[in-house]
Coordinates of C-alpha atoms in Angstrom, one line a residue:
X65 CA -65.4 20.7 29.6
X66 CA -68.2 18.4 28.7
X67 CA -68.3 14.9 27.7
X68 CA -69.6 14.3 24.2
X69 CA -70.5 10.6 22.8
X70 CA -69.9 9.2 19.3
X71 CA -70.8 6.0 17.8
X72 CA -71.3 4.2 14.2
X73 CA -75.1 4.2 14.4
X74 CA -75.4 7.8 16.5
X75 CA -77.4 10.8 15.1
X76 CA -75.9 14.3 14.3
X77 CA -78.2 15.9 16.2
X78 CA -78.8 17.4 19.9
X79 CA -75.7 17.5 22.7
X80 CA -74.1 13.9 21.4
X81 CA -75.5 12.5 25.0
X82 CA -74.5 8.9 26.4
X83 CA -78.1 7.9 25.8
X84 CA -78.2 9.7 22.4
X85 CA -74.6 10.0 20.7
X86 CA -73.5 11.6 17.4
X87 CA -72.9 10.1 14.5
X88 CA -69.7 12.0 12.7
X89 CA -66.5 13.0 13.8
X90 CA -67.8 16.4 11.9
X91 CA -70.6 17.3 13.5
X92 CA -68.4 17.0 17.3
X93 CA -65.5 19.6 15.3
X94 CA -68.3 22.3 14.4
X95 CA -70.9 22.0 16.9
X96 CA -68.6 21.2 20.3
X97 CA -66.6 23.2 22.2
X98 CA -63.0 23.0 21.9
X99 CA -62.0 21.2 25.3
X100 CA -64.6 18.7 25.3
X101 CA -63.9 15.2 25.7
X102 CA -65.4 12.8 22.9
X103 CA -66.1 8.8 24.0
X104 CA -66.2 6.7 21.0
X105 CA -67.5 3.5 20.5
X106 CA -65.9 1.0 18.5
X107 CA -66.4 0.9 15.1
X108 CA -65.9 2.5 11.7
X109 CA -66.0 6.6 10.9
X110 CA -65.2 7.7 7.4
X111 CA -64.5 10.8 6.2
X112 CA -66.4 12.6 4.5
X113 CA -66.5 13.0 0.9
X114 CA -65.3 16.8 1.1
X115 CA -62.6 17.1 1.9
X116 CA -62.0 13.3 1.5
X117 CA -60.6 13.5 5.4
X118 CA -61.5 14.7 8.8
X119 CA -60.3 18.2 8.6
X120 CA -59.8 19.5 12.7
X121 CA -60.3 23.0 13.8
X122 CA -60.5 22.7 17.2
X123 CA -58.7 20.8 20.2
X124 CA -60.6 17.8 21.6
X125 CA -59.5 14.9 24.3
X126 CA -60.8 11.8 22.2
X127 CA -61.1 8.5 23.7
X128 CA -62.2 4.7 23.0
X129 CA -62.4 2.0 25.6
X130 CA -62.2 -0.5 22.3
X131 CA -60.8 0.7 19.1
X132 CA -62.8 3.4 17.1
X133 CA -61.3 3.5 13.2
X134 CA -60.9 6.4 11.6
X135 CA -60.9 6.0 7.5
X136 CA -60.4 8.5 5.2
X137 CA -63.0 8.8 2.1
X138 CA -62.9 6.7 -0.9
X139 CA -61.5 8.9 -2.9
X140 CA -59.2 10.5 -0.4
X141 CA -55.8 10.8 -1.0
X142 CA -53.9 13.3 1.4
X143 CA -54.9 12.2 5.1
X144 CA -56.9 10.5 7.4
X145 CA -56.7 13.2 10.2
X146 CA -55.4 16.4 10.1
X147 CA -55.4 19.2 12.6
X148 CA -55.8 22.4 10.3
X149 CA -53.3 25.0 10.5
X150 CA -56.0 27.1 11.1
X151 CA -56.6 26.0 14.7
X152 CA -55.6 27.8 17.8
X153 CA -53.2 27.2 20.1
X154 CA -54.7 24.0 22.1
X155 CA -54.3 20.6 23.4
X156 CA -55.4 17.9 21.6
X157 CA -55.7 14.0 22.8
X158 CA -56.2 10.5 21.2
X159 CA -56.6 7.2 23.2
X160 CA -57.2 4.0 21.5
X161 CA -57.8 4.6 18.7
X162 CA -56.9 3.9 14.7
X163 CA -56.3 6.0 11.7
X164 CA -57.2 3.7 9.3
X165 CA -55.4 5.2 5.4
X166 CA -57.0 2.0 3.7
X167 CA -54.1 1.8 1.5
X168 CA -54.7 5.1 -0.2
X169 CA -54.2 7.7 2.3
X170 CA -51.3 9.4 1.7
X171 CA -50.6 10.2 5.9
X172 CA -52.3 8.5 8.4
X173 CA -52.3 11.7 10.2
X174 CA -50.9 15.3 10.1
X175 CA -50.3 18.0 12.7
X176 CA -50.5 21.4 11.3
X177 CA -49.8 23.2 8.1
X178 CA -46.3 24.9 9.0
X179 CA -47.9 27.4 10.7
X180 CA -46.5 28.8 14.0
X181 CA -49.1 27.7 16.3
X182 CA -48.0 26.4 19.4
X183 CA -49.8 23.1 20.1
X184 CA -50.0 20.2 22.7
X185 CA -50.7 16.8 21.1
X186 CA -50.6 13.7 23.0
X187 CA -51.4 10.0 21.0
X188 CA -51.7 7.2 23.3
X189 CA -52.1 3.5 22.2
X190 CA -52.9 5.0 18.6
X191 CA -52.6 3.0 15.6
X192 CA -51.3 4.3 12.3
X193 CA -51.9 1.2 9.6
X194 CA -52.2 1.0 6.0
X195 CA -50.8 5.1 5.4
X196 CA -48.5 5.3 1.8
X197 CA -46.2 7.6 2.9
X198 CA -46.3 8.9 7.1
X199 CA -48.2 7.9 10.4
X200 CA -47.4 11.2 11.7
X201 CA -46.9 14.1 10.0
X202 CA -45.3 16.7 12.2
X203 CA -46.1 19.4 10.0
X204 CA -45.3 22.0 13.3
X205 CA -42.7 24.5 14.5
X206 CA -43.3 24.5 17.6
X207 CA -45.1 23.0 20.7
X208 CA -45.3 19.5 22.8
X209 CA -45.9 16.2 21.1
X210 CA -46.3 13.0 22.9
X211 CA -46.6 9.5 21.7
X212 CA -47.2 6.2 23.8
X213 CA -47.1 2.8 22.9
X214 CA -48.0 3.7 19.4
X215 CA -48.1 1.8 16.4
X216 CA -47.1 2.5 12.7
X217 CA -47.8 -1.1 10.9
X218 CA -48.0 -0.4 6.9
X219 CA -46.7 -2.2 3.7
X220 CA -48.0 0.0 1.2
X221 CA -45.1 2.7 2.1
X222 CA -44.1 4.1 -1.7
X223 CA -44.4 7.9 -1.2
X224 CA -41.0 9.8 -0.9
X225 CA -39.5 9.8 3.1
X226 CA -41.6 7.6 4.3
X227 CA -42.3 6.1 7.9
X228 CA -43.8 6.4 11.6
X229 CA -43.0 9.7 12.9
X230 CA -41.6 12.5 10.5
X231 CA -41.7 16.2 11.0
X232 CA -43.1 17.7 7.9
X233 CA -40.9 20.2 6.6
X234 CA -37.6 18.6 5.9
X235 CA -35.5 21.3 5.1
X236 CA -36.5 24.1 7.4
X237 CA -37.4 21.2 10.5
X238 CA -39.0 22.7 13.2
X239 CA -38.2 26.2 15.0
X240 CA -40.1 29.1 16.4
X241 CA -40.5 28.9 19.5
X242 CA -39.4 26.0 21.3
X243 CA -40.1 22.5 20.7
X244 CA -40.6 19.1 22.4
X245 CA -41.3 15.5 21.5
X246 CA -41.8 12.5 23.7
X247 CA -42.2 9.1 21.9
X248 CA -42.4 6.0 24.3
X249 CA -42.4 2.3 23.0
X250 CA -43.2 3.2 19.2
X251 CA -43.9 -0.4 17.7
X252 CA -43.3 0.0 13.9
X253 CA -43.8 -2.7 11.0
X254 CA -43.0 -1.3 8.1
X255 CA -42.2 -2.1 4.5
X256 CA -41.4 0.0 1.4
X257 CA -43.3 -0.8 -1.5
X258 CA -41.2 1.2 -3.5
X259 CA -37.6 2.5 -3.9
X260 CA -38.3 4.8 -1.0
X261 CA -36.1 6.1 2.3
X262 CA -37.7 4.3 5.3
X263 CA -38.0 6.2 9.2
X264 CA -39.3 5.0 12.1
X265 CA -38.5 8.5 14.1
X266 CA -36.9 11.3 11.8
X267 CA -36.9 14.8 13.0
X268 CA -34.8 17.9 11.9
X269 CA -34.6 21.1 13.3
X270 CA -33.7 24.2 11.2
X271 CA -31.1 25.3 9.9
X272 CA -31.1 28.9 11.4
X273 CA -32.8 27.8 15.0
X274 CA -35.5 30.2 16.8
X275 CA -35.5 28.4 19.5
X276 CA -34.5 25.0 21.4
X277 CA -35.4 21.5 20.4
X278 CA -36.0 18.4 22.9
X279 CA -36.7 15.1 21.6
X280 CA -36.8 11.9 23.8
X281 CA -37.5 8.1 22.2
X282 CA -37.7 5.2 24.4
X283 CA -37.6 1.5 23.6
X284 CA -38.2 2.2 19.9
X285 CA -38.8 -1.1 18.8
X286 CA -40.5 -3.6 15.5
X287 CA -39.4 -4.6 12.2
X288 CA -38.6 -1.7 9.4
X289 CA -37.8 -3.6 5.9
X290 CA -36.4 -1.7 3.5
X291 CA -37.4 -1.7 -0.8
X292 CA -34.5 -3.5 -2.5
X293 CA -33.1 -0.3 -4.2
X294 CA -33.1 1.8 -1.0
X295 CA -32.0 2.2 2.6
X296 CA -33.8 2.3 6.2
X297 CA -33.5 4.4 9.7
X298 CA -34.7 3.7 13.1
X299 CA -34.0 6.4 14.5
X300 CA -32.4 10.0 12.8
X301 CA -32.4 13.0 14.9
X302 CA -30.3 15.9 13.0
X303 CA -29.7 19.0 15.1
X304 CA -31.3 18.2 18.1
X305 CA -29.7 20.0 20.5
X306 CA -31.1 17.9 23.6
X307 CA -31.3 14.2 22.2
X308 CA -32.0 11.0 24.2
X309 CA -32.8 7.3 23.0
X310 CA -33.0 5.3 25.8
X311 CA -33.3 1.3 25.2
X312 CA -35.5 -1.6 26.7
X313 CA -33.8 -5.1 27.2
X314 CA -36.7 -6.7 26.1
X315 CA -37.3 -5.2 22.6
X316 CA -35.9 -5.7 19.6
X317 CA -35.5 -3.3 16.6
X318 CA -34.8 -4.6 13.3
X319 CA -33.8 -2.9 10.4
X320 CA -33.9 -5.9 7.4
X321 CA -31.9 -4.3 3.5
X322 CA -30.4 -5.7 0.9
X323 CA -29.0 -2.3 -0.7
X324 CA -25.8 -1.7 -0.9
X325 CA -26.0 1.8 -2.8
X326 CA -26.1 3.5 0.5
X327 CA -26.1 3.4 3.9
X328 CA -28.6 2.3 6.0
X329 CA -29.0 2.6 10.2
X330 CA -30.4 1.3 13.3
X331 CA -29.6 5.4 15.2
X332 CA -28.1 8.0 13.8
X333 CA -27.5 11.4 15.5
X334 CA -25.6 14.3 14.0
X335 CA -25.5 17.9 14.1
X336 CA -26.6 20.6 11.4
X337 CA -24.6 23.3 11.6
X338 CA -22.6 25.3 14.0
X339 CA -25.9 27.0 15.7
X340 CA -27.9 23.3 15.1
X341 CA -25.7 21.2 17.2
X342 CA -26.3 17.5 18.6
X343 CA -24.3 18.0 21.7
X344 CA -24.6 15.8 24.7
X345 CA -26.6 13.1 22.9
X346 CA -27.4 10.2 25.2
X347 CA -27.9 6.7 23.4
X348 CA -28.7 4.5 26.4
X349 CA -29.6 1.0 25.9
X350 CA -30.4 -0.6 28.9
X351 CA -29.5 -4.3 26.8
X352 CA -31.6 -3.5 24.0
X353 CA -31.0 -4.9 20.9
X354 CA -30.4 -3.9 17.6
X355 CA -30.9 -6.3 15.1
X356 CA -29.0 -4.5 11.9
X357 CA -29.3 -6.9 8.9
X358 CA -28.0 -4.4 6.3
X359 CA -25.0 -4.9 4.1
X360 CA -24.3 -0.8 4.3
X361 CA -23.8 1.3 7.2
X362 CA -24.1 1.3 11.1
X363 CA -26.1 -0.2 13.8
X364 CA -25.8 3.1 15.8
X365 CA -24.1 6.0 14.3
X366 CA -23.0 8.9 16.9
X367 CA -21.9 11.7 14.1
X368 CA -20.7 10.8 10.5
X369 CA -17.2 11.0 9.0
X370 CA -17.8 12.8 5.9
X371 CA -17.9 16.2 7.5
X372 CA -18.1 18.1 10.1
X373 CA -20.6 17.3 12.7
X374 CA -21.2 19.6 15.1
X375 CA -21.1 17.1 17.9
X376 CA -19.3 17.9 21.0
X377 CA -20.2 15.4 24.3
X378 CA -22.5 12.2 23.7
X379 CA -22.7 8.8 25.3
X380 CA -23.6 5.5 23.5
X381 CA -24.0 2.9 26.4
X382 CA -25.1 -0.3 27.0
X383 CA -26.5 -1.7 23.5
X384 CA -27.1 -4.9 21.9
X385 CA -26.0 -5.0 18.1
X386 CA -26.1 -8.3 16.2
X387 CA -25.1 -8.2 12.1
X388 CA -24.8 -10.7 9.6
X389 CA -21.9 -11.8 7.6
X390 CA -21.7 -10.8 3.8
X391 CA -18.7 -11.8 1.5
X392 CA -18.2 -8.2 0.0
X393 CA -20.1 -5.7 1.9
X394 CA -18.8 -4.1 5.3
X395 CA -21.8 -3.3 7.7
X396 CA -21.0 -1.7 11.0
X397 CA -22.2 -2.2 14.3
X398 CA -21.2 1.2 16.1
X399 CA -19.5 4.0 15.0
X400 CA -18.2 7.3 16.5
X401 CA -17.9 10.1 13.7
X402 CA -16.0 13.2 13.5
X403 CA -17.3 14.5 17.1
X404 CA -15.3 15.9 20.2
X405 CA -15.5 14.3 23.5
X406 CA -17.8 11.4 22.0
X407 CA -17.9 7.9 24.2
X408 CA -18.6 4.5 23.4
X409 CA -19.3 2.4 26.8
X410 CA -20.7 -1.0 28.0
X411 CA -21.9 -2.2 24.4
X412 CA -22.0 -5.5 22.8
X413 CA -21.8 -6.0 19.2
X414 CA -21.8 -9.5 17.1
X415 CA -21.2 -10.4 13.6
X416 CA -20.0 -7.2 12.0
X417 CA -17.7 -6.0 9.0
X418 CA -16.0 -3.1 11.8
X419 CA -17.7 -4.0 15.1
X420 CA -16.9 -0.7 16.7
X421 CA -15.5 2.0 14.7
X422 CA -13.8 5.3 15.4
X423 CA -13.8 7.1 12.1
X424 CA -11.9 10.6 11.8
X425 CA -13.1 11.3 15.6
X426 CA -11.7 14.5 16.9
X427 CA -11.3 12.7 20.5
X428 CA -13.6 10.0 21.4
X429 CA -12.7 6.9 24.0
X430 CA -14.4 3.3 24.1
X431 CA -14.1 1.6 27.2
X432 CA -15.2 -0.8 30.1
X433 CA -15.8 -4.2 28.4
X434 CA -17.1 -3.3 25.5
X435 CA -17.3 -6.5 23.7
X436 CA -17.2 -7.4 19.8
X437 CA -17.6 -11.4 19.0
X438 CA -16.9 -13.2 15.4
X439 CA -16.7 -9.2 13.5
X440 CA -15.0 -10.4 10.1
X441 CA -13.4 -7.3 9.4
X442 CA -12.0 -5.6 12.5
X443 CA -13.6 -5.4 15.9
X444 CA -11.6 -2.5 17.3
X445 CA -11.5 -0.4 14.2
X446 CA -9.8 3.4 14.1
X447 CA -9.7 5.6 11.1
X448 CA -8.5 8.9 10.5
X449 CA -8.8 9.7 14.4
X450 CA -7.2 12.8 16.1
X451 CA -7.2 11.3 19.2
X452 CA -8.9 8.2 20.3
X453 CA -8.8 5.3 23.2
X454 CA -10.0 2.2 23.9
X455 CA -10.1 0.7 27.6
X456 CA -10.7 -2.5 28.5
X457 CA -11.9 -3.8 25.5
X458 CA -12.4 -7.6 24.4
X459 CA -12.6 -9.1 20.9
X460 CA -13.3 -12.7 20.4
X461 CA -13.2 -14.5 17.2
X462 CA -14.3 -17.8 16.8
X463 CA -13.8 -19.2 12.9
X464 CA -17.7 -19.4 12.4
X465 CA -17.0 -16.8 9.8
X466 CA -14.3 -16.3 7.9
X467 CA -12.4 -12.7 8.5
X468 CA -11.5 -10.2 5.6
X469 CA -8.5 -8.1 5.0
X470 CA -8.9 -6.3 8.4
X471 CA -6.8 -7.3 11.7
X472 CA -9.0 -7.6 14.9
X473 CA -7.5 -4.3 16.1
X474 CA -6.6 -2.2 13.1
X475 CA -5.5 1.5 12.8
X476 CA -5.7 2.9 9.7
X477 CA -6.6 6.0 7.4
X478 CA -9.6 7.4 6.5
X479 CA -10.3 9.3 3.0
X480 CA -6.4 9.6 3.4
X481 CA -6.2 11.6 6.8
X482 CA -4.1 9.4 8.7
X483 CA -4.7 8.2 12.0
X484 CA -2.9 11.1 14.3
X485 CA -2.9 9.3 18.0
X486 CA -4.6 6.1 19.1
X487 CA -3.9 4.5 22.1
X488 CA -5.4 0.5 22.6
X489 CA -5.0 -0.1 27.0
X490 CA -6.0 -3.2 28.4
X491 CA -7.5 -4.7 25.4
X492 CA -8.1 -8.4 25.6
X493 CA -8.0 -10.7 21.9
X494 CA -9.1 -14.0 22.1
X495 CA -8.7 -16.5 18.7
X496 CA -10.9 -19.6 19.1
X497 CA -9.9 -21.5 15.8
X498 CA -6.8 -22.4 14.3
X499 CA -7.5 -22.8 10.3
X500 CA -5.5 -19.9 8.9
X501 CA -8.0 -19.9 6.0
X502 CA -10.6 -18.0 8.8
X503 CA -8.5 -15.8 10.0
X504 CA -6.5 -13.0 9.1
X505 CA -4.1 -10.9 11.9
X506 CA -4.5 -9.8 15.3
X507 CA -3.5 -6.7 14.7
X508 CA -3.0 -4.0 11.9
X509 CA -1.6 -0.7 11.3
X510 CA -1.4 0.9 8.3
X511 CA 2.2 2.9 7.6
X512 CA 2.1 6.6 8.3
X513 CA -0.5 6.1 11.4
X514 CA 0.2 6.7 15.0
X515 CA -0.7 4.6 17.7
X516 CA 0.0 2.8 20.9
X517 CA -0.6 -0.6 22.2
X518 CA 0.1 -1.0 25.8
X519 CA -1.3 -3.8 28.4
X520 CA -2.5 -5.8 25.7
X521 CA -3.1 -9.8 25.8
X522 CA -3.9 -12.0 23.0
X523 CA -5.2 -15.6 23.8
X524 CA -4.6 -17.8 20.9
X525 CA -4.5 -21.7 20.2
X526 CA -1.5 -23.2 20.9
X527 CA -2.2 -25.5 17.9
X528 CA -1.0 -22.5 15.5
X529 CA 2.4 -22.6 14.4
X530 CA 4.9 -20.6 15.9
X531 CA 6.1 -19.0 12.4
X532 CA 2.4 -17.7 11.6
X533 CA 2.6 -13.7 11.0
X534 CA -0.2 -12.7 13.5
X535 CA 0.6 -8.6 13.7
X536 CA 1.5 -6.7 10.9
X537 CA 3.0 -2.8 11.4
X538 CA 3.4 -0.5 8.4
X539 CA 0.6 -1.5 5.9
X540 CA 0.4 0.1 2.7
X541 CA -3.2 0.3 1.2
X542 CA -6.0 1.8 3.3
X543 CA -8.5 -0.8 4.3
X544 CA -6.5 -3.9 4.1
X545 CA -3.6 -5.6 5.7
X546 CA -1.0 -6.0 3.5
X547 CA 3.2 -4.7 2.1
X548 CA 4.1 -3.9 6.0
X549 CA 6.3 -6.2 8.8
X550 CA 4.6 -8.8 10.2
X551 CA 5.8 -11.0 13.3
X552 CA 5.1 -14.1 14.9
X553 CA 3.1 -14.2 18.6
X554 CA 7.0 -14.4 19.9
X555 CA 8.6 -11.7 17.8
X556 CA 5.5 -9.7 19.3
X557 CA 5.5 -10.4 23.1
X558 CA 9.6 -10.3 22.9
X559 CA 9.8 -7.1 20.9
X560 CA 7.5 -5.6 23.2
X561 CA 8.6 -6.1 26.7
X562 CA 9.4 -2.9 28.7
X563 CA 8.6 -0.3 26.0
X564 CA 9.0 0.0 22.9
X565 CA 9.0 3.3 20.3
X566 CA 9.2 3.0 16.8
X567 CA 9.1 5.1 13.1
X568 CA 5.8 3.7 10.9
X569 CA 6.2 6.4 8.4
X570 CA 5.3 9.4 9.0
X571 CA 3.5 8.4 12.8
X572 CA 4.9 5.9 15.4
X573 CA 4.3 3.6 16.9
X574 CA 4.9 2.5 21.1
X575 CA 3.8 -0.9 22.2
X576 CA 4.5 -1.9 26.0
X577 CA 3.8 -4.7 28.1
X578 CA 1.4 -7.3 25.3
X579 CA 1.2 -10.7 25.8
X580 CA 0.7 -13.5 24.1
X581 CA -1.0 -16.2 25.7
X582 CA -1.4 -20.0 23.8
X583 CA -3.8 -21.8 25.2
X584 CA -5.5 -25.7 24.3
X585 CA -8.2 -24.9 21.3
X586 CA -11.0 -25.6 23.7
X587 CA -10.0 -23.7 26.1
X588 CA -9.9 -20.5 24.3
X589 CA -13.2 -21.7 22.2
X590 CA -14.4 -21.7 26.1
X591 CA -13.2 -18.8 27.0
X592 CA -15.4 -17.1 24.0
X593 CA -18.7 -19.5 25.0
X594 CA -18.3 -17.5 28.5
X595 CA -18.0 -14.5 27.0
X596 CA -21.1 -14.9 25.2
X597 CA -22.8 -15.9 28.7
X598 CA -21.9 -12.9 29.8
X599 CA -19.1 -14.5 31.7
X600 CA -16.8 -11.6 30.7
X601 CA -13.1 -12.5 31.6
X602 CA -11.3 -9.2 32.6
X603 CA -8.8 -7.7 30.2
X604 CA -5.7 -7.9 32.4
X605 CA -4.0 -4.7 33.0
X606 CA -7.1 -3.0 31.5
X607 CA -7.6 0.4 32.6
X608 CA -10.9 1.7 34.4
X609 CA -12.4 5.0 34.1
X610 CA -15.4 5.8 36.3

């Protein structure tokens, strides 16, 4: 291994020597030896005018102790980097330094051609800027990529699947042998130019898998805004069988639509197919937050509903999700798809349509304080489940928005597949206003659905009138209250003391030991302001699972 030097006013010529550096990027690729380690100084390299970008063939540890820019040539279109397909197996390194796409360059960089080579990359405090369409291009099968405290900052994004981190070959994703990826603290700032899907980290493995697939993102974090005719994604791992995204309580990741023709996410995880599963996924927050200002789709998405997902295990702990209120659309903070096993623990979600949603979940449990504050559809919200629980849970509703045809806690259908067995235990519902025109019920089921609602209290103000409907059992239209009974807070706490079992339809229903609790206005409006100090008042009863 021997150092090499590079600088903007160097001469290709000679060793590339401290006291007498090269000039090109070139020149180090064809007259070096694969291994060396390249010190640049800061300044400007551009491409060459054939092939319009610097075209790697061999592995090198490149470094700058102040940022070197790469550019690609004027005319460029396709890169500003790219390690050929043709090179060996190798490591490769970059520190500090920029890939530059001037606002032409189609990716800022790309790794390999598709071919099976197995490489190591490592990008450390990188920056991708000014690309159209990817920062990485993770045109590989197999091998070890690692990327630290990188940046993807670009508003020229108008190319098809565009973003920060993408592995190149969408359909087939990556296989061979095995693969690995490591990204730490990506910092993205992206915009779509054009009606274009929006990543910060989107990887895919194969369909038919060779091999295994790691993939690990930390503290993804940054601002991804989305064209008005399209959606955005964080984070979207598909078939990764050995999935982490682990959270930093002092970033923020913001995902800013206005589209409402399809869904857009803060994480989504979901299998492929019965060989590509996402089993085991851990989505660990560590107070993170998400800020998910879309009117379509889910802050964090473990599995969708719309099919089978190939999901068996998988945590999502210990996230921040705030959302914002919109008259007609139904964004939701976190949602547990149709996976097996799936948990939803510790998180915190404010503002949203469904705050935390079970939707056809095969068996899936939310539990230990998770909290959902002013959601203006349903905070507890289960669809089409097989089997689902929620444990010690707390909803608080304020009237600073107004709530829409959903109870707090509502059991319903989903596509039509009724909700087989839900069980709410220990769940805490606190109302902090009393103007009927903000909100709607405390609870909901729709007619045919199953479920049971035992340990349950419900703080309300004791300025509402004791004739107000505030449950309703047996409604009739999926994805609205509405045409079932409905009883006061004292039909509710009377009905239910002891046990009670009855007929809804087709399911039942069994509700045991609720109470309602009234309560001065201000004191339940202080109850919620604690809450929201994280001052969490204990659901009473509320059962604990370690």
């Amino acid at each position: 291994m021997t150092s090499r030097y590079l600088s903007p006013i160097g001469v290709d010529t000679g060793v590339c020597s401290i006291s007498a550096p090269c000039l090109t990027v070139g020149y180090i690729n064809t007259n070096c030896v694969a291994g060396d380690t390249v010190s640049m100084a800061a300044g400007d390299y551009v491409a060459p005018a054939s092939p319009g970008y610097f075209s790697l063939t061999k592995h090198f540890l490149w470094s700058s102790n102040s940022d070197a820019v790469w550019k690609p040539d004027a005319a460029g279109n396709s890169f500003v980097m790219r390690i050929s397909g043709g090179a060996p197996t190798g490591t490769s390194t970059w520190t500090s330094v920029v890939f530059d796409g001037a606002s032409h360059a189609a990716q800022a960089t790309e790794i390999g051609d598709g071919a099976a080579n197995i490489y190591t990359v490592s990008m450390t405090d990188t920056l991708c800027k000014d690309f159209t369409n990817r920062g990485v291009n993770l045109f590989v099968k197999s091998g070890t990529y690692t990327f630290t405290r990188c940046r993807f900052v670009s508003a020229v994004l108008g190319a098809a699947t565009s973003g920060g981190i993408i592995n190149g070959n969408l359909n087939a994703g990556v296989n061979a042998a095995n693969f690995s990826m490591t990204v730490d603290s990506p910092y993205f700032e992206l915009t779509a130019s054009a009606s274009v899907v929006l990543y910060g980290v989107y990887l895919a493995r194969d369909a038919v898998p060779l091999g295994t697939v790691s993939v690990s993102v930390t503290a993804p974090y940054g601002t991804i805004n989305t064209h008005s005719s399209n959606t955005g994604r964080g984070v979207y791992l598909l078939g990764v069988d050995s999935a982490t995204v682990t959270g930093d309580g002092g970033k923020t990741l913001t995902i800013n639509s206005s589209y409402t023709g399809n869904e857009s996410m803060g994480i989504l995880i979901v299998g492929r197919s019965a060989t590509v599963t996402a089993n085991d996924a851990q989505v660990v927050g560590n107070g993170q937050i998400i800020n998910f200002f879309a009117p379509s789709g889910h802050g964090i998405q473990l599995g969708v509903s719309g099919g089978s997902n190939y999901m068996t295990g998988g945590v999502v702990s210990g996230w921040r999700v705030y959302c914002k209120y919109y008259a007609a659309s139904t964004p939701h903070g976190i949602t547990l798809g149709e996976g097996t096993n799936v948990l939803s623990t510790g998180n915190e979600v404010h503002n949203a349509y469904a705050g935390l949603l079970m939707s056809k979940t095969a068996s899936g449990t939310v539990r230990q304080n998770e909290r959902a504050f002013n959601c203006y559809g349903s905070a507890f919200y289960t669809k089409g489940a097989t089997d689902g629980k929620w444990l010690g849970c707390s909803a608080y509703f304020d009237g600073s928005l107004t709530q829409r045809n959903l109870a707090t806690i509502h059991v319903d259908s989903q596509a039509g597949v009724n909700t087989a067995a839900v069980t709410y235990d220990g769940c805490l519902v606190v109302l902090g206003t009393d103007n009927a025109s903000l909100y709607t019920k405390l609870l909901g089921v729709k007619s045919n659905c199953s479920a049971t609602f035992t340990n349950c209290t419900f703080i309300i103000p004791d300025s509402i009138a004791s004739n107000v409907a505030l449950f309703e059992i047996g409604c009739t239209s999926e994805g609205a209250l509405g045409g079932g009974t409905t009883y006061t807070a004292a039909q509710w706490e009377t009905g239910t003391t002891g046990s009670v079992t009855a007929a809804n339809g087709t399911g039942t229903i069994s509700v045991s030991n609720n109470k309602v609790l009234k309560m001065p206005l201000a004191v339940c409006r202080q109850i919620i302001n604690g809450a929201g100090s994280q001052n969490i008042p204990s659901a009473p009863n509320a059962v604990r699972v370690s």
